[in-house]
Amino acid sequence: MTTHPHAARKGRDFIARHGETVYNIAQRMQGDHPHTPLTRKGFAQADAMGAALRELLGAKPKLTLWASSAGRALQTLAIIAEHLELDWHAARRDDRLVEIGMGEWSGRYYHELVGADADFLDVEARLYRRPAPGGEWYDAIAARVGAWASDTDADPGDRLVIMHGMSSRVLRGVLTGVDVLPQFDAPVAPDLPQGSIALIEGGRETIAHLGSGGPSMAAPA
């Protein structure tokens, strides 16, 4: 019995979180910043994801490629695609897959959160407690990634989606039908390290590859 609309999709979804970036290592808020390049560790994480998928799927798999339009997601995709012998230029880009919007705080360092802003991070949930000034909240992410999922449910077969820490958690929550967390107003799946790949099939999630990156709270995007 289908418990939510996306459980009936034909094919598997590999939802991957991009590799470490220069903003991650500096502990700066990336959000929907268009381009923050990968570090050497980030490239290594992308290599590991590509190798894991190559072992699982083989060369030149029938795989629809999707990515956030952010440069760090596209860099990660290019490396993974090389392992799979696929053309990353053929990937479909969608702004609805970008990271949470940070508004006025885009690029701000986490150590600058003092005074009234000191409790901005929910360390246990590894999420923000409230929107940044002029920023986005999780219900808005759920709306846009949910719209993407509905628009692409007819994609044939398997697909690989490269995106970000928080937005991927919401998409995974949408695709698996998890309960809305009242304090965040959205369905949010558990946190995974950078360089991880979640596999969703028939509305059920398993971990295809566990990355070597840090938790979202140190570098949420």
XYZ file of C-alpha atoms in Angstrom:
221
model
C 0.000 0.000 0.000
C 1.417 3.410 -0.979
C 1.559 5.664 2.068
C 2.649 8.834 0.270
C 2.657 10.026 -3.349
C 6.340 9.559 -4.164
C 6.583 5.951 -2.949
C 5.158 4.767 -6.259
C 7.984 6.194 -8.387
C 9.513 3.632 -10.735
C 13.248 3.499 -10.126
C 15.754 4.280 -7.419
C 16.860 7.715 -6.216
C 20.480 8.191 -5.157
C 20.491 11.441 -3.151
C 24.064 12.649 -2.664
C 25.509 15.440 -0.551
C 28.344 17.374 -2.198
C 31.929 17.260 -0.945
C 33.594 19.634 1.507
C 34.076 23.239 0.357
C 36.287 26.158 1.335
C 33.314 27.675 3.190
C 32.774 24.435 5.103
C 36.368 24.330 6.317
C 36.232 28.023 7.261
C 32.869 27.458 9.018
C 31.044 30.076 6.986
C 27.355 29.964 6.064
C 27.014 28.953 2.428
C 23.286 28.581 1.967
C 22.278 29.259 -1.622
C 25.603 30.947 -2.442
C 26.171 30.134 -6.139
C 29.761 28.947 -5.979
C 32.082 27.956 -3.152
C 34.699 25.551 -4.553
C 35.539 22.120 -3.204
C 38.614 21.545 -1.058
C 41.056 18.708 -1.728
C 39.136 16.690 0.860
C 35.932 17.540 -0.998
C 37.387 16.193 -4.237
C 38.446 13.018 -2.393
C 34.912 12.609 -1.029
C 33.489 12.982 -4.536
C 35.992 10.383 -5.772
C 34.846 8.002 -3.046
C 31.200 8.517 -4.012
C 32.007 7.865 -7.645
C 33.921 4.687 -6.797
C 31.058 3.443 -4.606
C 28.489 4.047 -7.329
C 30.749 2.463 -9.955
C 30.972 -0.679 -7.819
C 27.212 -0.714 -7.319
C 26.038 0.280 -10.804
C 28.942 -0.484 -13.126
C 30.124 1.681 -16.022
C 27.733 3.789 -18.089
C 24.619 2.951 -16.040
C 21.206 4.076 -17.215
C 21.038 6.918 -14.771
C 19.319 10.282 -15.034
C 21.609 12.964 -13.593
C 20.201 15.858 -11.583
C 22.027 18.579 -9.665
C 21.557 21.763 -7.745
C 22.720 24.688 -9.849
C 25.367 25.572 -7.225
C 28.962 25.156 -8.368
C 29.938 22.836 -5.509
C 27.197 20.389 -6.504
C 28.262 20.506 -10.148
C 31.928 19.975 -9.244
C 30.950 16.931 -7.210
C 28.805 15.632 -10.039
C 31.597 16.006 -12.602
C 33.906 13.799 -10.543
C 31.249 11.155 -9.887
C 30.256 11.117 -13.568
C 33.862 10.458 -14.563
C 33.833 7.266 -12.480
C 30.560 6.179 -14.088
C 31.750 7.129 -17.611
C 28.803 9.488 -18.001
C 28.696 13.006 -19.423
C 28.048 15.377 -16.529
C 27.195 18.141 -19.003
C 24.010 16.169 -19.742
C 22.856 16.615 -16.144
C 19.637 18.497 -15.502
C 20.105 21.479 -13.206
C 17.331 22.825 -11.030
C 17.388 25.814 -8.691
C 14.813 24.062 -6.501
C 17.587 21.719 -5.333
C 19.811 24.481 -3.907
C 20.639 24.857 -0.228
C 18.645 26.823 2.352
C 18.652 30.569 1.654
C 20.665 32.461 4.279
C 19.579 35.977 3.342
C 21.657 38.678 5.040
C 23.830 36.047 6.704
C 25.134 34.428 3.513
C 28.892 34.092 3.925
C 28.854 34.970 7.626
C 31.166 33.051 9.985
C 29.518 30.888 12.635
C 31.773 32.308 15.358
C 30.103 35.667 14.768
C 26.840 34.335 16.226
C 26.882 35.977 19.646
C 24.393 37.608 21.971
C 20.799 37.117 20.816
C 22.028 35.042 17.865
C 24.108 32.637 19.961
C 21.339 30.004 20.062
C 20.734 30.114 16.298
C 22.044 26.556 15.894
C 20.163 23.522 17.191
C 23.196 21.297 17.713
C 21.171 18.183 18.534
C 18.996 18.380 15.419
C 21.856 19.878 13.379
C 19.484 22.471 11.980
C 18.771 26.155 12.498
C 16.248 27.238 15.142
C 14.785 30.066 13.055
C 15.337 31.692 9.661
C 18.294 33.978 9.121
C 17.315 37.620 8.471
C 15.836 37.671 4.987
C 16.489 33.913 4.742
C 14.460 30.796 4.115
C 12.693 28.347 6.448
C 12.315 24.578 6.094
C 8.685 24.670 5.005
C 9.760 26.711 1.975
C 12.450 24.133 1.185
C 9.856 21.353 1.483
C 7.589 23.222 -0.938
C 10.257 23.652 -3.599
C 11.891 20.210 -3.367
C 8.406 18.658 -3.147
C 7.430 20.476 -6.344
C 10.605 19.189 -8.004
C 9.781 15.629 -6.889
C 6.221 15.871 -8.214
C 7.385 17.316 -11.532
C 9.981 14.563 -12.010
C 8.190 11.490 -10.630
C 7.869 10.215 -14.186
C 11.653 10.069 -14.686
C 12.380 6.586 -16.051
C 14.563 4.285 -13.982
C 17.312 5.274 -11.585
C 18.589 8.782 -11.029
C 21.384 10.520 -9.157
C 20.647 13.840 -7.438
C 23.559 15.967 -6.166
C 22.585 18.599 -3.628
C 23.275 19.927 -0.122
C 23.165 19.104 3.566
C 19.895 20.666 4.678
C 17.958 20.683 1.417
C 18.798 17.012 0.838
C 17.520 16.147 4.319
C 14.202 17.775 3.487
C 13.998 16.086 0.069
C 14.761 12.708 1.661
C 12.016 13.425 4.199
C 9.571 14.257 1.416
C 10.460 11.168 -0.630
C 10.180 8.807 2.356
C 7.077 10.405 3.866
C 8.533 11.086 7.309
C 6.492 13.103 9.781
C 6.736 16.874 9.810
C 8.893 18.077 12.720
C 6.743 20.784 14.351
C 9.712 22.914 15.416
C 10.962 23.037 11.815
C 7.622 22.906 9.935
C 8.921 20.268 7.500
C 9.731 16.568 7.142
C 13.469 16.291 7.788
C 15.494 13.080 7.424
C 18.483 12.306 9.681
C 21.751 14.110 9.068
C 24.471 12.430 6.982
C 28.138 13.450 6.625
C 29.381 15.249 3.550
C 30.089 12.886 0.679
C 27.244 10.523 1.638
C 24.689 8.910 -0.682
C 21.208 7.923 0.481
C 19.333 5.365 -1.618
C 15.544 5.707 -1.748
C 13.402 3.042 -3.396
C 9.669 2.627 -2.977
C 9.646 5.269 -0.263
C 12.249 3.452 1.857
C 15.736 4.757 2.558
C 19.039 2.942 2.997
C 22.584 4.328 2.947
C 24.451 3.533 -0.265
C 27.657 5.259 0.854
C 28.602 6.946 4.126
C 30.876 9.911 3.523
C 33.930 10.993 5.482
C 32.837 14.595 6.000
C 31.803 16.275 9.200
C 28.238 16.719 10.494
C 25.990 19.473 9.220
C 26.276 21.542 12.365
C 29.944 22.303 11.759
C 29.192 23.153 8.139
C 25.493 22.885 7.360
C 25.544 23.490 3.635
